[in-house]
Amino acid sequence: MDSMAFVIGQPITHSKSPLIHNFWLKTNGLKGKYGALNISKENLEQFIIQIKSGKYVGGNITLPHKVDVIQYCDQLTISAKRISAVNTIYFRSDILVGDNTDGYGFLANLDQQALAWDAKLDRAIILGAGGAARAIVDALQQRHAKEIIILNRTLSTAQSLATAFKEQSGVSKIIAGKLIDFHKYAPKTDILVNTTSIGLNNTSFDQFDLDILSKNALVTDIVYTPLLTPLLASAQARGHKTVDGLGMLLHQAAPGFEKWFGVFPEVTKELRNLVISDMEKN
Ligand code: ATR
């Protein structure tokens, strides 16, 4: 029987994961299937029982299950532990492993799109303090960022995130603040990352002025609808190097594909264009 993998979540209809994984199955000449399944919180446990009975080789986990699924994993990878969320599950022998590849996806995207972006990381600013920000703080620590500033609309959420990482005694100094504190840190920054939902459907930040951002700062967004968010457009207009968020989505999918189907897939221009044309249809 063909190996079967899935993405589960609710809602799930807009997931690009089936398009990505089925492209890789085809281009690598592999037999296998990857489908999207709408699973509610109430049905998660029942679904895990099906996974453990051997029906699937593994899959992706998206909202709202990224934290709930942890209790069903027999083992977590270091990334999943540090990020406290799981987006990919697979079997090692009979052991169900929970992994988190969001940080990997973030780094691999920048490595592909912005050569030597991490050569100097004295200061990084992250806008937002949700699940994606957590993965990115972890990723930037892996690249030895000296200082990571987490700025969020709700200060207490940024503070909790900073505290959680301080307790893990990473390499970076972590500071929490509000979005309006941007002006304090922006003049000496090497990378600015937006992880908030601002940018979706062309919404834009009104709290700050990009003119004060270091001229050599790289600006990247995890929002990819639209590809050129207002933040990226204004950064480009000021001469900043920018990287859009679609690459992170594509790259985070690769490690799971390798675990399920045995081949580490490539993130190509062809795949990127396929996903862009699909986005244009919706
Ligand atoms: P994700 O998993 O994608 O990170 P999330 O955990 O829901 O999603 O986090 C969303 C982030 O976007 C949060 O940092 C949120 O700020 P709050 O903690 O203040 O809610 C931020 N966010 C969402 N809408 C926002 C808005 N209109 N203005 C500023 N920040 C916003």
GROMACS .gro file of C-alpha atoms and ligand atoms in nm:
model
  313
    1MET     CA    1   0.000   0.000   0.000
    2ASP     CA    2   0.118   0.356  -0.074
    3SER     CA    3   0.247   0.555   0.223
    4MET     CA    4  -0.016   0.804   0.336
    5ALA     CA    5   0.044   1.135   0.513
    6PHE     CA    6  -0.190   1.416   0.611
    7VAL     CA    7  -0.237   1.765   0.740
    8ILE     CA    8  -0.498   1.798   1.013
    9GLY     CA    9  -0.659   2.117   1.138
   10GLN     CA   10  -0.982   2.310   1.155
   11PRO     CA   11  -1.040   2.498   0.930
   12ILE     CA   12  -0.823   2.321   0.673
   13THR     CA   13  -0.961   2.407   0.329
   14HIS     CA   14  -0.704   2.683   0.266
   15SER     CA   15  -0.401   2.468   0.352
   16LYS     CA   16  -0.131   2.472   0.084
   17SER     CA   17   0.033   2.158   0.228
   18PRO     CA   18  -0.140   1.906  -0.006
   19LEU     CA   19  -0.029   2.110  -0.309
   20ILE     CA   20   0.331   2.121  -0.183
   21HIS     CA   21   0.363   1.754  -0.083
   22ASN     CA   22   0.183   1.617  -0.387
   23PHE     CA   23   0.414   1.827  -0.608
   24TRP     CA   24   0.716   1.669  -0.436
   25LEU     CA   25   0.570   1.318  -0.461
   26LYS     CA   26   0.525   1.370  -0.834
   27THR     CA   27   0.855   1.540  -0.912
   28ASN     CA   28   1.049   1.279  -0.712
   29GLY     CA   29   0.863   0.993  -0.884
   30LEU     CA   30   0.743   0.857  -0.550
   31LYS     CA   31   0.434   0.658  -0.470
   32GLY     CA   32   0.242   0.804  -0.180
   33LYS     CA   33  -0.055   1.015  -0.086
   34TYR     CA   34  -0.095   1.335   0.111
   35GLY     CA   35  -0.437   1.475   0.201
   36ALA     CA   36  -0.598   1.744   0.417
   37LEU     CA   37  -0.835   1.629   0.690
   38ASN     CA   38  -1.072   1.844   0.887
   39ILE     CA   39  -1.036   1.724   1.247
   40SER     CA   40  -1.206   1.899   1.537
   41LYS     CA   41  -1.058   1.926   1.888
   42GLU     CA   42  -1.308   1.662   2.004
   43ASN     CA   43  -1.194   1.416   1.736
   44LEU     CA   44  -0.820   1.460   1.779
   45GLU     CA   45  -0.772   1.169   2.020
   46GLN     CA   46  -0.966   0.929   1.796
   47PHE     CA   47  -0.756   1.038   1.500
   48ILE     CA   48  -0.432   0.975   1.691
   49ILE     CA   49  -0.553   0.621   1.762
   50GLN     CA   50  -0.591   0.570   1.386
   51ILE     CA   51  -0.239   0.703   1.327
   52LYS     CA   52  -0.097   0.467   1.588
   53SER     CA   53  -0.279   0.173   1.429
   54GLY     CA   54  -0.053   0.217   1.128
   55LYS     CA   55  -0.282   0.381   0.874
   56TYR     CA   56  -0.047   0.675   0.817
   57VAL     CA   57   0.328   0.736   0.806
   58GLY     CA   58   0.275   1.074   0.973
   59GLY     CA   59   0.166   1.423   0.888
   60ASN     CA   60   0.142   1.791   0.962
   61ILE     CA   61  -0.049   1.943   1.248
   62THR     CA   62  -0.197   2.288   1.220
   63LEU     CA   63  -0.434   2.510   1.417
   64PRO     CA   64  -0.589   2.442   1.663
   65HIS     CA   65  -0.396   2.122   1.745
   66LYS     CA   66  -0.029   2.226   1.760
   67VAL     CA   67  -0.018   2.221   2.140
   68ASP     CA   68  -0.287   1.959   2.214
   69VAL     CA   69  -0.110   1.696   2.005
   70ILE     CA   70   0.196   1.704   2.236
   71GLN     CA   71   0.026   1.479   2.493
   72TYR     CA   72  -0.010   1.200   2.235
   73CYS     CA   73   0.353   1.201   2.117
   74ASP     CA   74   0.588   0.942   2.264
   75GLN     CA   75   0.883   1.169   2.209
   76LEU     CA   76   0.945   1.534   2.116
   77THR     CA   77   1.241   1.670   1.922
   78ILE     CA   78   1.452   1.943   2.080
   79SER     CA   79   1.281   2.204   1.859
   80ALA     CA   80   0.932   2.090   1.956
   81LYS     CA   81   1.031   2.102   2.324
   82ARG     CA   82   1.181   2.447   2.299
   83ILE     CA   83   0.891   2.586   2.093
   84SER     CA   84   0.629   2.395   2.298
   85ALA     CA   85   0.430   2.314   1.984
   86VAL     CA   86   0.428   2.039   1.722
   87ASN     CA   87   0.365   2.089   1.349
   88THR     CA   88   0.502   1.758   1.215
   89ILE     CA   89   0.466   1.401   1.340
   90TYR     CA   90   0.637   1.083   1.220
   91PHE     CA   91   0.732   0.739   1.343
   92ARG     CA   92   1.077   0.627   1.453
   93SER     CA   93   1.027   0.249   1.475
   94ASP     CA   94   0.699   0.239   1.666
   95ILE     CA   95   0.757   0.564   1.848
   96LEU     CA   96   0.543   0.863   1.751
   97VAL     CA   97   0.776   1.165   1.736
   98GLY     CA   98   0.652   1.526   1.749
   99ASP     CA   99   0.870   1.783   1.576
  100ASN     CA  100   0.847   2.154   1.503
  101THR     CA  101   0.992   2.266   1.170
  102ASP     CA  102   0.879   2.631   1.171
  103GLY     CA  103   1.217   2.757   1.293
  104TYR     CA  104   1.393   2.542   1.036
  105GLY     CA  105   1.164   2.684   0.764
  106PHE     CA  106   1.238   3.040   0.874
  107LEU     CA  107   1.616   2.985   0.862
  108ALA     CA  108   1.619   2.784   0.538
  109ASN     CA  109   1.415   3.055   0.364
  110LEU     CA  110   1.658   3.329   0.465
  111ASP     CA  111   1.958   3.111   0.380
  112GLN     CA  112   1.816   3.062   0.030
  113GLN     CA  113   1.700   3.419  -0.029
  114ALA     CA  114   1.948   3.639   0.157
  115LEU     CA  115   2.307   3.519   0.135
  116ALA     CA  116   2.509   3.564   0.459
  117TRP     CA  117   2.212   3.729   0.630
  118ASP     CA  118   2.334   3.593   0.964
  119ALA     CA  119   2.695   3.711   0.932
  120LYS     CA  120   2.618   3.990   1.181
  121LEU     CA  121   2.326   3.947   1.417
  122ASP     CA  122   2.387   4.194   1.694
  123ARG     CA  123   2.019   4.277   1.722
  124ALA     CA  124   1.699   4.124   1.586
  125ILE     CA  125   1.354   4.275   1.631
  126ILE     CA  126   1.055   4.040   1.625
  127LEU     CA  127   0.710   4.195   1.598
  128GLY     CA  128   0.452   3.971   1.768
  129ALA     CA  129   0.473   3.713   2.045
  130GLY     CA  130   0.252   3.422   1.933
  131GLY     CA  131   0.340   3.070   1.820
  132ALA     CA  132   0.537   3.180   1.514
  133ALA     CA  133   0.740   3.431   1.716
  134ARG     CA  134   0.835   3.153   1.958
  135ALA     CA  135   0.975   2.942   1.674
  136ILE     CA  136   1.164   3.241   1.533
  137VAL     CA  137   1.319   3.341   1.866
  138ASP     CA  138   1.444   2.983   1.892
  139ALA     CA  139   1.576   2.992   1.535
  140LEU     CA  140   1.758   3.323   1.585
  141GLN     CA  141   1.918   3.187   1.901
  142GLN     CA  142   2.050   2.895   1.698
  143ARG     CA  143   2.224   3.149   1.473
  144HIS     CA  144   2.367   3.318   1.784
  145ALA     CA  145   2.177   3.647   1.766
  146LYS     CA  146   2.327   3.860   2.044
  147GLU     CA  147   2.007   4.046   2.130
  148ILE     CA  148   1.646   3.964   2.043
  149ILE     CA  149   1.382   4.230   2.100
  150ILE     CA  150   1.024   4.098   2.110
  151LEU     CA  151   0.772   4.378   2.054
  152ASN     CA  152   0.404   4.304   2.090
  153ARG     CA  153   0.070   4.486   2.112
  154THR     CA  154   0.012   4.308   2.446
  155LEU     CA  155   0.323   4.361   2.657
  156SER     CA  156   0.251   4.074   2.899
  157THR     CA  157   0.256   3.817   2.615
  158ALA     CA  158   0.594   3.944   2.497
  159GLN     CA  159   0.721   3.929   2.856
  160SER     CA  160   0.603   3.568   2.902
  161LEU     CA  161   0.776   3.466   2.582
  162ALA     CA  162   1.098   3.639   2.685
  163THR     CA  163   1.084   3.474   3.028
  164ALA     CA  164   1.025   3.129   2.878
  165PHE     CA  165   1.338   3.162   2.665
  166LYS     CA  166   1.547   3.315   2.944
  167GLU     CA  167   1.467   3.006   3.152
  168GLN     CA  168   1.609   2.789   2.874
  169SER     CA  169   1.934   2.988   2.914
  170GLY     CA  170   1.997   3.041   2.544
  171VAL     CA  171   2.277   3.249   2.398
  172SER     CA  172   2.079   3.567   2.329
  173LYS     CA  173   1.982   3.856   2.548
  174ILE     CA  174   1.602   3.877   2.518
  175ILE     CA  175   1.407   4.196   2.577
  176ALA     CA  176   1.029   4.242   2.570
  177GLY     CA  177   0.849   4.562   2.476
  178LYS     CA  178   0.542   4.712   2.311
  179LEU     CA  179   0.513   4.783   1.939
  180ILE     CA  180   0.553   5.155   2.007
  181ASP     CA  181   0.900   5.085   2.154
  182PHE     CA  182   1.018   5.017   1.797
  183HIS     CA  183   1.178   5.364   1.779
  184LYS     CA  184   1.408   5.278   2.072
  185TYR     CA  185   1.563   4.975   1.905
  186ALA     CA  186   1.522   5.032   1.529
  187PRO     CA  187   1.828   5.253   1.463
  188LYS     CA  188   2.066   4.965   1.541
  189THR     CA  189   1.903   4.653   1.404
  190ASP     CA  190   2.024   4.382   1.168
  191ILE     CA  191   1.694   4.207   1.102
  192LEU     CA  192   1.327   4.297   1.147
  193VAL     CA  193   1.076   4.009   1.141
  194ASN     CA  194   0.700   4.052   1.139
  195THR     CA  195   0.516   3.757   1.295
  196THR     CA  196   0.190   3.938   1.370
  197SER     CA  197  -0.112   3.905   1.146
  198ILE     CA  198  -0.072   4.267   1.037
  199GLY     CA  199  -0.008   4.260   0.664
  200LEU     CA  200  -0.278   4.002   0.595
  201ASN     CA  201  -0.514   4.149   0.336
  202ASN     CA  202  -0.292   4.456   0.307
  203THR     CA  203  -0.334   4.581   0.663
  204SER     CA  204  -0.045   4.794   0.787
  205PHE     CA  205   0.125   4.906   1.107
  206ASP     CA  206   0.042   5.259   1.215
  207GLN     CA  207   0.262   5.260   1.526
  208PHE     CA  208   0.597   5.321   1.372
  209ASP     CA  209   0.810   5.484   1.114
  210LEU     CA  210   1.048   5.267   0.912
  211ASP     CA  211   1.268   5.569   0.833
  212ILE     CA  212   1.450   5.517   1.163
  213LEU     CA  213   1.538   5.153   1.092
  214SER     CA  214   1.910   5.085   1.022
  215LYS     CA  215   1.958   5.114   0.649
  216ASN     CA  216   2.128   4.775   0.624
  217ALA     CA  217   1.855   4.586   0.813
  218LEU     CA  218   1.698   4.287   0.643
  219VAL     CA  219   1.318   4.297   0.663
  220THR     CA  220   1.111   3.981   0.648
  221ASP     CA  221   0.747   3.894   0.702
  222ILE     CA  222   0.583   3.562   0.777
  223VAL     CA  223   0.258   3.685   0.620
  224TYR     CA  224   0.247   3.577   0.254
  225THR     CA  225  -0.099   3.690   0.148
  226PRO     CA  226  -0.018   3.927  -0.011
  227LEU     CA  227   0.340   3.832  -0.097
  228LEU     CA  228   0.441   4.196  -0.086
  229THR     CA  229   0.292   4.311   0.243
  230PRO     CA  230   0.272   4.687   0.311
  231LEU     CA  231   0.564   4.643   0.554
  232LEU     CA  232   0.782   4.479   0.288
  233ALA     CA  233   0.675   4.736   0.027
  234SER     CA  234   0.773   5.028   0.246
  235ALA     CA  235   1.101   4.857   0.343
  236GLN     CA  236   1.181   4.804  -0.027
  237ALA     CA  237   1.098   5.167  -0.102
  238ARG     CA  238   1.362   5.264   0.156
  239GLY     CA  239   1.622   5.037  -0.003
  240HIS     CA  240   1.610   4.745   0.243
  241LYS     CA  241   1.671   4.389   0.138
  242THR     CA  242   1.343   4.202   0.197
  243VAL     CA  243   1.233   3.838   0.204
  244ASP     CA  244   0.868   3.737   0.182
  245GLY     CA  245   0.699   3.469   0.393
  246LEU     CA  246   0.609   3.213   0.128
  247GLY     CA  247   0.953   3.052   0.143
  248MET     CA  248   0.913   2.976   0.514
  249LEU     CA  249   0.591   2.788   0.437
  250LEU     CA  250   0.764   2.585   0.164
  251HIS     CA  251   1.079   2.508   0.360
  252GLN     CA  252   0.902   2.408   0.683
  253ALA     CA  253   0.735   2.129   0.486
  254ALA     CA  254   1.059   1.963   0.371
  255PRO     CA  255   1.179   1.779   0.687
  256GLY     CA  256   0.841   1.605   0.731
  257PHE     CA  257   0.836   1.492   0.367
  258GLU     CA  258   1.177   1.333   0.415
  259LYS     CA  259   1.063   1.144   0.727
  260TRP     CA  260   0.749   1.007   0.558
  261PHE     CA  261   0.869   0.942   0.204
  262GLY     CA  262   1.248   0.905   0.238
  263VAL     CA  263   1.368   1.188   0.012
  264PHE     CA  264   1.465   1.540   0.120
  265PRO     CA  265   1.275   1.756  -0.131
  266GLU     CA  266   1.394   2.074  -0.296
  267VAL     CA  267   1.222   2.411  -0.268
  268THR     CA  268   1.232   2.525  -0.630
  269LYS     CA  269   1.105   2.824  -0.826
  270GLU     CA  270   0.860   2.588  -0.994
  271LEU     CA  271   0.705   2.494  -0.658
  272ARG     CA  272   0.692   2.857  -0.550
  273ASN     CA  273   0.517   2.954  -0.875
  274LEU     CA  274   0.270   2.668  -0.837
  275VAL     CA  275   0.168   2.790  -0.491
  276ILE     CA  276   0.149   3.151  -0.611
  277SER     CA  277  -0.085   3.055  -0.897
  278ASP     CA  278  -0.301   2.863  -0.653
  279MET     CA  279  -0.317   3.169  -0.423
  280GLU     CA  280  -0.422   3.383  -0.719
  281LYS     CA  281  -0.716   3.149  -0.788
  282ASN     CA  282  -0.859   3.197  -0.436
  283ATR     P1  283   0.083   3.282   1.522
  283ATR     O1  284   0.077   3.138   1.566
  283ATR     O2  285   0.073   3.299   1.372
  283ATR     O3  286   0.199   3.353   1.579
  283ATR     P2  287  -0.095   3.393   1.721
  283ATR     O4  288  -0.032   3.300   1.821
  283ATR     O5  289  -0.242   3.406   1.720
  283ATR     O6  290  -0.052   3.350   1.574
  283ATR     O7  291  -0.026   3.536   1.738
  283ATR     C1  292  -0.069   3.646   1.668
  283ATR     C2  293   0.023   3.766   1.696
  283ATR     O8  294  -0.024   3.874   1.617
  283ATR     C3  295   0.021   3.814   1.841
  283ATR     O9  296   0.147   3.863   1.875
  283ATR     C4  297  -0.083   3.927   1.836
  283ATR    O10  298  -0.066   4.027   1.935
  283ATR     P3  299  -0.142   4.017   2.080
  283ATR    O11  300  -0.059   3.923   2.163
  283ATR    O12  301  -0.144   4.155   2.130
  283ATR    O13  302  -0.280   3.964   2.051
  283ATR     C5  303  -0.050   3.987   1.702
  283ATR     N1  304  -0.163   4.064   1.645
  283ATR     C6  305  -0.277   4.015   1.592
  283ATR     N2  306  -0.357   4.116   1.548
  283ATR     C7  307  -0.289   4.232   1.575
  283ATR     C8  308  -0.317   4.373   1.554
  283ATR     N3  309  -0.431   4.414   1.497
  283ATR     N4  310  -0.225   4.461   1.597
  283ATR     C9  311  -0.109   4.422   1.654
  283ATR     N5  312  -0.077   4.292   1.675
  283ATR    C10  313  -0.165   4.198   1.637
   0.00000   0.00000   0.00000
